[in-house]
Coordinates of C-alpha atoms and ligand atoms in Angstrom, one line a residue:
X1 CA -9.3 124.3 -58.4
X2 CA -10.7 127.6 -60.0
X3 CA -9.4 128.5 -62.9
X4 CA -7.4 131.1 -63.7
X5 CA -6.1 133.3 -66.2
X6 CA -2.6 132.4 -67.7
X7 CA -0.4 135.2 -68.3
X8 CA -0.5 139.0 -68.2
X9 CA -0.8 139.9 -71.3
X10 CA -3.8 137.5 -71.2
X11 CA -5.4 139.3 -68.4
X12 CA -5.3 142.4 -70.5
X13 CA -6.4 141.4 -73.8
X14 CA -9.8 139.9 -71.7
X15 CA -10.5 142.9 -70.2
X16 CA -9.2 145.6 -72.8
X17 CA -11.9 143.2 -75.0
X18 CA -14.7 143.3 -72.6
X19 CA -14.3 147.3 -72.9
X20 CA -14.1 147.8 -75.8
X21 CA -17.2 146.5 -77.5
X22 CA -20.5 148.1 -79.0
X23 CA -20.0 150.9 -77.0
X24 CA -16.6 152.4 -78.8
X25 CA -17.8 151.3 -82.4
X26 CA -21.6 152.2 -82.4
X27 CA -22.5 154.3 -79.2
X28 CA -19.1 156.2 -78.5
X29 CA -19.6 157.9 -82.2
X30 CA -23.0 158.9 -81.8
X31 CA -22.9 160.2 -78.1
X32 CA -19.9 162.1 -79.8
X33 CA -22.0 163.6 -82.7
X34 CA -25.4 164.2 -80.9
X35 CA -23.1 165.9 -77.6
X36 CA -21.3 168.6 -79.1
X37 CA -18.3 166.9 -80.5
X38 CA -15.1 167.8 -78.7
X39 CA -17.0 169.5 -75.8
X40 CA -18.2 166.0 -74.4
X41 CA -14.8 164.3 -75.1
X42 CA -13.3 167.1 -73.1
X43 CA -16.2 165.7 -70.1
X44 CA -15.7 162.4 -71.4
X45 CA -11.9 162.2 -70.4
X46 CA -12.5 163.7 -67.3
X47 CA -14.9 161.1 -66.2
X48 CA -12.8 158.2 -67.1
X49 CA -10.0 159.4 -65.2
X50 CA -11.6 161.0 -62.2
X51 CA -14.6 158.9 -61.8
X52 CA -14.2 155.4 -63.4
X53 CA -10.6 154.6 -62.5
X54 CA -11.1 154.4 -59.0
X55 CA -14.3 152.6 -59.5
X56 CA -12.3 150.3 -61.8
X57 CA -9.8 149.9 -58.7
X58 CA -12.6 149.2 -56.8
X59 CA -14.4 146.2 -58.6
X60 CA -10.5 145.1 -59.0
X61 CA -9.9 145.2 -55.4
X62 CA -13.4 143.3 -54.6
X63 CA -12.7 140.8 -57.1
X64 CA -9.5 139.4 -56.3
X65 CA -9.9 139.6 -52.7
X66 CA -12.3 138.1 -52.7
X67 CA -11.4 135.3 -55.8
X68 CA -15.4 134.7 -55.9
X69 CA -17.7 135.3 -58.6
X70 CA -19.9 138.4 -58.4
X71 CA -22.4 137.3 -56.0
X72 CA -20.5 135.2 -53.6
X73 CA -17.6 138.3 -53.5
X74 CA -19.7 140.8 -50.9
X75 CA -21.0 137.7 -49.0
X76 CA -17.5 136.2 -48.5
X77 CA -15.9 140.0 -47.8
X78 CA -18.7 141.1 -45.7
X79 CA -20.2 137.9 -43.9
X80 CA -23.8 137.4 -43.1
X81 CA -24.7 141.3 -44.2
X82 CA -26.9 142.2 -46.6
X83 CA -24.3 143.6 -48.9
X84 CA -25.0 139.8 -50.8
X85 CA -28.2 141.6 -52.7
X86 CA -25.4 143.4 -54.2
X87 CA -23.8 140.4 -55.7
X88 CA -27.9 139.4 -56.4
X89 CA -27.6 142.4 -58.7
X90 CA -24.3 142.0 -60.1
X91 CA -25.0 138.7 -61.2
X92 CA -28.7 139.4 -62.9
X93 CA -27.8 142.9 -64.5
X94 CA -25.3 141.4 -67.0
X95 CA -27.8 138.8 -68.1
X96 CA -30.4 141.7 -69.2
X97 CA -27.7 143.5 -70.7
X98 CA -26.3 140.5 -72.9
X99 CA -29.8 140.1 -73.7
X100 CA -30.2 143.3 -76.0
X101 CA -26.4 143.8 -76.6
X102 CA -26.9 140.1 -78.7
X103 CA -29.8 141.7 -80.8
X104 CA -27.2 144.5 -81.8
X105 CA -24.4 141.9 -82.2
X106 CA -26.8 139.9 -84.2
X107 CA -27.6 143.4 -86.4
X108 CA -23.7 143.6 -86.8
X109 CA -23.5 139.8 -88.2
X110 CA -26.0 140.4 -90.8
X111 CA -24.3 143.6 -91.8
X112 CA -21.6 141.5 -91.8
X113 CA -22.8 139.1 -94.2
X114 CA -24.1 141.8 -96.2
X115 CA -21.1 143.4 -96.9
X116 CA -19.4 140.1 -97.8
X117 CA -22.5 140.0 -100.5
X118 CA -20.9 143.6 -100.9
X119 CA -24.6 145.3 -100.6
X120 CA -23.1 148.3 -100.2
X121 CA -20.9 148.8 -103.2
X122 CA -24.0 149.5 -106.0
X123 CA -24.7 153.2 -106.3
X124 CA -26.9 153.5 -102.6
X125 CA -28.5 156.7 -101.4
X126 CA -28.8 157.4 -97.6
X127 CA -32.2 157.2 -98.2
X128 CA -32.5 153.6 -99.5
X129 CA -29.8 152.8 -96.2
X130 CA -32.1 154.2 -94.1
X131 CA -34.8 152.6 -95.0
X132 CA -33.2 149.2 -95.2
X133 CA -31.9 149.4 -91.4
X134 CA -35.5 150.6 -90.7
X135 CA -37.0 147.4 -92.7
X136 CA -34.7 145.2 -91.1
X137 CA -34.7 145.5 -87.1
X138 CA -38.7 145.6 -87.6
X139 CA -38.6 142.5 -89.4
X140 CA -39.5 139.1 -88.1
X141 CA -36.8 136.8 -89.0
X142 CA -33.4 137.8 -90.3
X143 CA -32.7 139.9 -86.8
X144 CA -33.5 137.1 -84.7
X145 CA -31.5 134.8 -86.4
X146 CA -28.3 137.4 -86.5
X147 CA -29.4 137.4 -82.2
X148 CA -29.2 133.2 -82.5
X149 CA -26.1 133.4 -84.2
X150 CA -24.9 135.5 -82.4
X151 CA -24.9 134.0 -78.8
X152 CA -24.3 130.7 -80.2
X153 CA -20.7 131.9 -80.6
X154 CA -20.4 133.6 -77.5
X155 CA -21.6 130.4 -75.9
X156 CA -18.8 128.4 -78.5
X157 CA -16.1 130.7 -76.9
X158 CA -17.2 129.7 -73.6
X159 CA -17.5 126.3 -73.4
X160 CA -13.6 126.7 -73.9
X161 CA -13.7 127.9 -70.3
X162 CA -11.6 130.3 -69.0
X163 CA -7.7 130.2 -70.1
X164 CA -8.2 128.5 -73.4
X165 CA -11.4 129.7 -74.4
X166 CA -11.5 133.4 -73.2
X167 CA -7.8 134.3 -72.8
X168 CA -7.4 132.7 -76.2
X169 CA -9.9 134.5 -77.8
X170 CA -9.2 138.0 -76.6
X171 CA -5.4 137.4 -77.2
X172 CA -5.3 136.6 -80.8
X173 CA -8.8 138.6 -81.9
X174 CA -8.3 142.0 -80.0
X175 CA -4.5 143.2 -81.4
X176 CA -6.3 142.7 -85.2
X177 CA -9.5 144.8 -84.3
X178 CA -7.0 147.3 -83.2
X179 CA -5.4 146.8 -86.3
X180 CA -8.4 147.3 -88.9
X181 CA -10.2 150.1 -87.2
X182 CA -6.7 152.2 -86.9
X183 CA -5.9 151.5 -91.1
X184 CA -9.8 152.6 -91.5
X185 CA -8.7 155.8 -89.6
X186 CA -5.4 156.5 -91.3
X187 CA -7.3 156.3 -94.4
X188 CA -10.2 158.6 -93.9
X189 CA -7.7 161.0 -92.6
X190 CA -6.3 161.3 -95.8
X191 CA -9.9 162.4 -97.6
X192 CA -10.5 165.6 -98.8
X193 CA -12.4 167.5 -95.7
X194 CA -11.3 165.5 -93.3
X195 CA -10.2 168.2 -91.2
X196 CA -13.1 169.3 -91.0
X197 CA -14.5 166.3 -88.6
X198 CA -11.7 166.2 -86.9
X199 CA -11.7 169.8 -85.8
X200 CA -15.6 168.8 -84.7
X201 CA -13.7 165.6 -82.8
X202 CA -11.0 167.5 -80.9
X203 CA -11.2 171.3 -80.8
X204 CA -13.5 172.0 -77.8
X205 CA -16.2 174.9 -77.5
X206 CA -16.4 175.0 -73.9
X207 CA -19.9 176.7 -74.0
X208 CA -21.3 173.7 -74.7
X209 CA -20.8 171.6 -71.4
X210 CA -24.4 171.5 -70.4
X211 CA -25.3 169.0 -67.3
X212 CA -27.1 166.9 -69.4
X213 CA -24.0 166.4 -71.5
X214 CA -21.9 165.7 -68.5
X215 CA -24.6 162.7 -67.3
X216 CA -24.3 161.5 -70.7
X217 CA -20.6 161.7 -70.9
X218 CA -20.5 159.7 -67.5
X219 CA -23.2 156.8 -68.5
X220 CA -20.8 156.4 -71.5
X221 CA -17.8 155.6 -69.6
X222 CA -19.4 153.5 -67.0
X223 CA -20.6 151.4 -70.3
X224 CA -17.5 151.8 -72.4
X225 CA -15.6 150.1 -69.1
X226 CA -18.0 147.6 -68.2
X227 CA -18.2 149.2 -64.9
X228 CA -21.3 148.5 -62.7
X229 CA -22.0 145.2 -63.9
X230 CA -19.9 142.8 -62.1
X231 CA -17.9 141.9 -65.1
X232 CA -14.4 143.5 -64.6
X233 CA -15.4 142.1 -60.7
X234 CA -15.6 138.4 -61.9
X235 CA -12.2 138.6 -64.3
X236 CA -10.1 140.7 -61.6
X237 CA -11.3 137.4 -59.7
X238 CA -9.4 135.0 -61.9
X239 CA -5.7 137.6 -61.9
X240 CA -3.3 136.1 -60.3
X241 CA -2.3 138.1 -57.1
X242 CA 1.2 139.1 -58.4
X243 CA -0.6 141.6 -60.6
X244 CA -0.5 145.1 -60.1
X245 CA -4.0 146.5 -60.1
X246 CA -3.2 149.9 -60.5
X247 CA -0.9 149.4 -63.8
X248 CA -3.3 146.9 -65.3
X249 CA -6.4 149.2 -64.7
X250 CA -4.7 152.4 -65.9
X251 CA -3.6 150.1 -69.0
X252 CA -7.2 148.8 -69.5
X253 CA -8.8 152.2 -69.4
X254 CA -6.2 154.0 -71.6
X255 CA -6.6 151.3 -74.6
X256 CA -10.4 151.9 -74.3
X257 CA -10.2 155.0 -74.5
X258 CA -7.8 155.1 -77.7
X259 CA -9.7 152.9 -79.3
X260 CA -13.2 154.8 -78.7
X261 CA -10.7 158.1 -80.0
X262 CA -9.4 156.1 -83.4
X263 CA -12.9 154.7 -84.1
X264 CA -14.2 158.0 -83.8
X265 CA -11.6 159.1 -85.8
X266 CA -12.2 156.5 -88.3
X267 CA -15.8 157.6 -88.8
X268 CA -16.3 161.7 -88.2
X269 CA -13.9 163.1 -90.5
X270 CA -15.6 160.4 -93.4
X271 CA -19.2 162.1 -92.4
X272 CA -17.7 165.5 -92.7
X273 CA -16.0 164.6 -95.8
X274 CA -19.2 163.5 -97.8
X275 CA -21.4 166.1 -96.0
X276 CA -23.5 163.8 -94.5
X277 CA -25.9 164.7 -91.2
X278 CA -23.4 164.6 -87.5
X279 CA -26.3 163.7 -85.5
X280 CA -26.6 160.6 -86.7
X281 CA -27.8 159.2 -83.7
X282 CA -28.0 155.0 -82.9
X283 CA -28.3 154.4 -86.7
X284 CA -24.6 155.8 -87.4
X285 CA -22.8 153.1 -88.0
X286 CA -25.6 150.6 -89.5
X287 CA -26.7 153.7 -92.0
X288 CA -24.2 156.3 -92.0
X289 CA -21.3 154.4 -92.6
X290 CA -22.6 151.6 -95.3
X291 CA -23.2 155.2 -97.5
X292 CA -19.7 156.2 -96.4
X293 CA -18.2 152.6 -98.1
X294 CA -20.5 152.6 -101.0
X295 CA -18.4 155.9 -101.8
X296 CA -14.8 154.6 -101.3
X297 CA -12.4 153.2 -103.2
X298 CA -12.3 149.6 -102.0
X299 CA -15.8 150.7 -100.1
X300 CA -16.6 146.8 -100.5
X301 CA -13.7 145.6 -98.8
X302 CA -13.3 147.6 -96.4
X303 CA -17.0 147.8 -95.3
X304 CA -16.2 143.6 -94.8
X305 CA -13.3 144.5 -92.3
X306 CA -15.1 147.0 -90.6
X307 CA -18.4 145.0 -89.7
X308 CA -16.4 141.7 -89.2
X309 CA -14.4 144.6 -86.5
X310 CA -17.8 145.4 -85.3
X311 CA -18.7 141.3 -84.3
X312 CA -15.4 140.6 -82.9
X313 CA -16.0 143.6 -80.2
X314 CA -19.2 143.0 -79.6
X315 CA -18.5 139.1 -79.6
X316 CA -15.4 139.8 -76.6
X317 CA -17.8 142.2 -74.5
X318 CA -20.4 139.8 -74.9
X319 CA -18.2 137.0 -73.4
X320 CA -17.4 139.0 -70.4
X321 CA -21.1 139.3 -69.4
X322 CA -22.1 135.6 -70.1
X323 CA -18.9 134.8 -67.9
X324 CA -20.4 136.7 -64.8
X325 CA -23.6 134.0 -64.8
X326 CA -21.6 131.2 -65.7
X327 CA -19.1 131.8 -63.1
X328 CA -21.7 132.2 -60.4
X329 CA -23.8 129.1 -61.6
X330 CA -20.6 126.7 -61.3
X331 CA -19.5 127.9 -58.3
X332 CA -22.8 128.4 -56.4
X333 CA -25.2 125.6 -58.2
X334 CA -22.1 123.6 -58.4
X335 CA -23.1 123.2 -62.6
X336 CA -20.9 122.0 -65.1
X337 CA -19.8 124.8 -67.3
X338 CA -21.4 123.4 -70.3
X339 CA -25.0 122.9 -68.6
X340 CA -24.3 126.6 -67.1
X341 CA -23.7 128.0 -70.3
X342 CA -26.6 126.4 -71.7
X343 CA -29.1 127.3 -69.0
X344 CA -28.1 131.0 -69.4
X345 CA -28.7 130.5 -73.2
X346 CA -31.7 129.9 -72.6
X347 CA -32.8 132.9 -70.7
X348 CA -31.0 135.3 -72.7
X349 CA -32.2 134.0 -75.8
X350 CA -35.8 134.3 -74.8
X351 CA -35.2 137.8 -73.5
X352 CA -33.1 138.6 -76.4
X353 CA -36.3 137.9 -78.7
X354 CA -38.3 139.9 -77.1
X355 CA -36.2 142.8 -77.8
X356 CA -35.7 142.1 -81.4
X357 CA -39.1 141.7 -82.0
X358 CA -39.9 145.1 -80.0
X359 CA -38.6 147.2 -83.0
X360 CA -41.5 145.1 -85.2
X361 CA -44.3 142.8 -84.1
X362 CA -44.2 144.0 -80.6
X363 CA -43.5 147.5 -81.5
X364 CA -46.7 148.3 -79.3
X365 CA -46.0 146.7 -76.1
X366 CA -45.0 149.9 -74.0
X367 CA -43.3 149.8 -70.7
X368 CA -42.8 152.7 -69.1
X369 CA -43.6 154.2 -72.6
X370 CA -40.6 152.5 -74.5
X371 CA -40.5 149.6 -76.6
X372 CA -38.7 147.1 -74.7
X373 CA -35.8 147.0 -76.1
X374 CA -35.6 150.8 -74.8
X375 CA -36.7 150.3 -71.6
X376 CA -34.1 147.5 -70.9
X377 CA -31.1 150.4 -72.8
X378 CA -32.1 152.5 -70.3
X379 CA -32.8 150.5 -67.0
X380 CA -29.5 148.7 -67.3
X381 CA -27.3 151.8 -68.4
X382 CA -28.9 154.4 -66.5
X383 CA -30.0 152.6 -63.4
X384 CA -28.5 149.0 -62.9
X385 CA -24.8 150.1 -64.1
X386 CA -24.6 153.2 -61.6
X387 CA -26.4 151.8 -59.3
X388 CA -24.2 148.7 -59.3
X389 CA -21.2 151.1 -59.5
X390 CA -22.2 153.2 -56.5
X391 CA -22.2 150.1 -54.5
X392 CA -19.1 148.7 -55.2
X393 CA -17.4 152.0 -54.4
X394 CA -19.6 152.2 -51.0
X395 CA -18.5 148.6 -50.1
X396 CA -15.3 149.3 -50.4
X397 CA -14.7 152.7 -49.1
X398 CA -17.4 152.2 -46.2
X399 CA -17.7 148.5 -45.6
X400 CA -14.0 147.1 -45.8
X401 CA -11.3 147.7 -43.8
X402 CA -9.0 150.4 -44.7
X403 CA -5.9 148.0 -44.3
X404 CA -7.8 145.6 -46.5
X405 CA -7.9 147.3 -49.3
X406 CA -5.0 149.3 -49.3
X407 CA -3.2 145.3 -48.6
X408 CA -4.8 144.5 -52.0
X409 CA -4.6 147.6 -53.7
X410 CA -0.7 147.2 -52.9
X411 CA 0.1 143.7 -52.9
X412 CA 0.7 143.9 -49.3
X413 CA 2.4 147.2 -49.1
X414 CA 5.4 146.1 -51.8
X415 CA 3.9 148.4 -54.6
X416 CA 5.3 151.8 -54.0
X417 CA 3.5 153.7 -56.6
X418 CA 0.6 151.8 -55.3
X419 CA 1.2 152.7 -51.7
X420 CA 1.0 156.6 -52.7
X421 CA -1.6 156.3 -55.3
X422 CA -3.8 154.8 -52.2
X423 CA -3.6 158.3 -50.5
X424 CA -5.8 159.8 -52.8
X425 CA -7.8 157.1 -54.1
X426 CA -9.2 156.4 -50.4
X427 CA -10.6 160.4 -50.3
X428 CA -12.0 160.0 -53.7
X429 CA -13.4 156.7 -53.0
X430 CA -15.0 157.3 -49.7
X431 CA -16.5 160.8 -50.8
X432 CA -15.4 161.9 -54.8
X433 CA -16.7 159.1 -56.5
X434 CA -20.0 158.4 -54.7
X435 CA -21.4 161.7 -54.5
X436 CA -20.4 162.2 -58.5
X437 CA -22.5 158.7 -59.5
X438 CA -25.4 159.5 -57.0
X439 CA -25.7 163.0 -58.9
X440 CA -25.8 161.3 -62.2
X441 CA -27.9 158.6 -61.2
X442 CA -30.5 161.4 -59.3
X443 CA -30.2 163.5 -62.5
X444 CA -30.8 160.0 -64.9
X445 CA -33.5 159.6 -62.9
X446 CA -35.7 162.4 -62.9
X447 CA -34.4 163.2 -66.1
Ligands
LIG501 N1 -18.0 147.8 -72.5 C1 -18.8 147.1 -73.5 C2 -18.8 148.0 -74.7 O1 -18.3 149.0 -74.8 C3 -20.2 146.9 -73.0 C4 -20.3 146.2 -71.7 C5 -20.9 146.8 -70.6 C6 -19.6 145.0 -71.5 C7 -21.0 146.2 -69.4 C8 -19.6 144.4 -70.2 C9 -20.3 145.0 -69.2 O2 -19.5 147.6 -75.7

């Protein structure tokens, strides 16, 4: 019997935690800062409600159809076509993205352990932080061993298999992340020129929606929602058919969204309020911040919460990409989940070093001109993740049957909110959302 997930609330918590990751803490802020600030949220909202909902609906629909991990999904909806090299992807691009998503993980676990040491409560300057992150991603050791540590937990968490290892897990760890990053927020709120970054955060100047902040805006929410990758695919494939997929996916998107707009909030207004550079780019949160603490009342303690936030986000987002191998190697190489998980170990480890190590010892391997650790950033968010979302919309606004989807999409018609949602979705799924991602993806690409 396949296993499934066990209640609702369940369901949600995986998924919320598969979204909300890496992406909300460390990118969302940055993308923020370098974009313009309120101008790119403005895009930013957009894009999550025009162009990644229905996409969401779509990996939804796909997955529980077809109750199937990510590769064996096209191939048991759309028999004998060649729609399986989709699932080929779907199942491979998680892998390379787990594989540099650990390194930063692992970054965030020895932050982690540094703030327990509270290393950022002496009198720092933002020049010894920046040198410090600097020193440490192009060292030898201490990042691969936060990458080690890293996956080993991801691979404890799913050796507990589906209902009492990831259900669990997102159930009692993602309410508390909320928790902490929202008191972080509330309190930087209340610092003197605080306003100030907020204002940046939510008080648009139109004039700065370029194109290239629009492709941006969109690669973000495609990442923030772990769209394109076969993840929310494989989980939709373990929700019980009862479930409305409309409701849960508006749910999903909505708490991702909040919780990219209170991290934000928990870090702008503190940059403002200390003066410190906006465009703080990747290094935000590992360099930025740590100054930020060292300044606070309680800095210590609160830099501890905050980093331990940081590993339990990237730890649940994490577990959703392992998932999408281990689900396809029991099913399809008829594995047991331990030796699955281990085998995927394995490869991601070995990838995963070679990323780590690209910041230092193999800082001069180029491909493509980036280090590899780049090169993977940008083939997997800007190639594999819209590519894999323009095929899932394709599939299912081109490839299955109208009643099909709109039988899944309503639980059989019963749905009524469903049943007139459907009129629009199917326009903006046959036509909206693919010509939208194949623009991006064009632009991406000769950009
Ligand atoms: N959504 C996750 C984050 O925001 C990253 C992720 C991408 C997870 C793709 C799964 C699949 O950090």
């Amino acid at each position: 019997m396949r296993e499934s997930f066990g209640s609702r609330f369940g369901v949600l918590m995986a998924m919320v935690g598969s979204a909300v990751g890496l992406g909300n803490m460390w990118r969302f802020p940055y993308m923020v800062s370098e974009h313009g600030g309120a101008a790119f949220l403005f895009v930013y909202v957009i894009c999550v409600f025009i162009i990644c909902l229905p996409i969401f609906f779509a990996e939804f629909v796909v997955g529980r159809r077809s109750q199937s991990n990510a590769f064996r999904a096209f191939e048991k909806l759309a028999p004998g076509s060649q729609w399986k090299w989709v699932g080929f992807v779907a199942i491979t691009a998680p892998v390379i993205i787990l594989s540099y998503y650990s390194v930063v993980g692992g970054w965030s676990i020895q932050y982690f352990f540094k703030s327990c040491t509270f290393g950022f409560t002496e009198l720092v300057t933002q020049e010894y932080l920046d040198s410090m992150f600097a020193g440490f991603i192009s060292s030898t050791w201490a990042p691969l061993l936060g990458h080690t540590f890293f996956l080993i937990l991801t691979a404890l968490v799913l050796m507990g298999g589906v209902k009492s290892g990831i259900e669990r897990f997102g159930k009692v760890m993602m309410p508390i992340l909320y928790f902490i990053v929202l008191a972080i927020a509330i309190w930087t709120a209340t610092l003197p020129g605080a306003s100030e970054g907020l204002s940046f955060l939510f008080n648009p100047d139109f004039s700065a929606i370029t194109p290239s902040v629009c492709a941006a805006a969109l690669g973000q929410a495609f990442f923030s929602l772990s769209l394109g990758y076969g993840t929310m695919l494989t989980y939709a494939s373990y929700v019980s058919k009862k479930e409305n997929i409309a409701s849960s996916s508006v749910s999903i998107a909505l708490s991702d969204l909040v919780f990219s707009l209170i991290a934000s909030c928990a870090i702008m207004p503190a940059v403002f309020a200390f003066g410190l550079n906006t465009q703080g780019g990747p290094g935000l949160v590992f360099q930025t911040l740590p100054y930020i603490f060292s300044k606070m009342p309680f800095g210590g303690l609160v830099a501890i919460l905050f980093f331990l936030s940081l590993v339990v986000a990237a730890l649940t987002s994490a577990i959703s990409l392992y998932e999408v191998g281990v689900a396809y190697l029991t099913e399809e190489r008829k594995m047991s989940r331990k030796k699955a998980v281990i085998v995927l170990f394995v490869a991601i480890w070995v990838v995963g070093v070679l990323c780590s190590l690209s910041f230092g010892p193999l800082s001069h391997v180029k491909i493509f001109g980036n280090i590899f650790f780049d090169f993977l950033d940008k083939l997997s968010a800007n190639f594999l993740m819209t590519l894999g979302s323009l095929m899932v919309v394709l599939f299912v606004g081109w490839k299955m049957k109208k009643p099909d989807v709109f039988d899944e999409f309503t639980n059989g018609g019963t749905l009524r909110g469903n049943v007139r949602l459907f009129r629009i979705l199917w326009p903006v799924l046959r036509y909206v959302a693919p010509v939208a991602i194949l623009v991006i993806f064009i632009s991406n690409l000769i950009g």
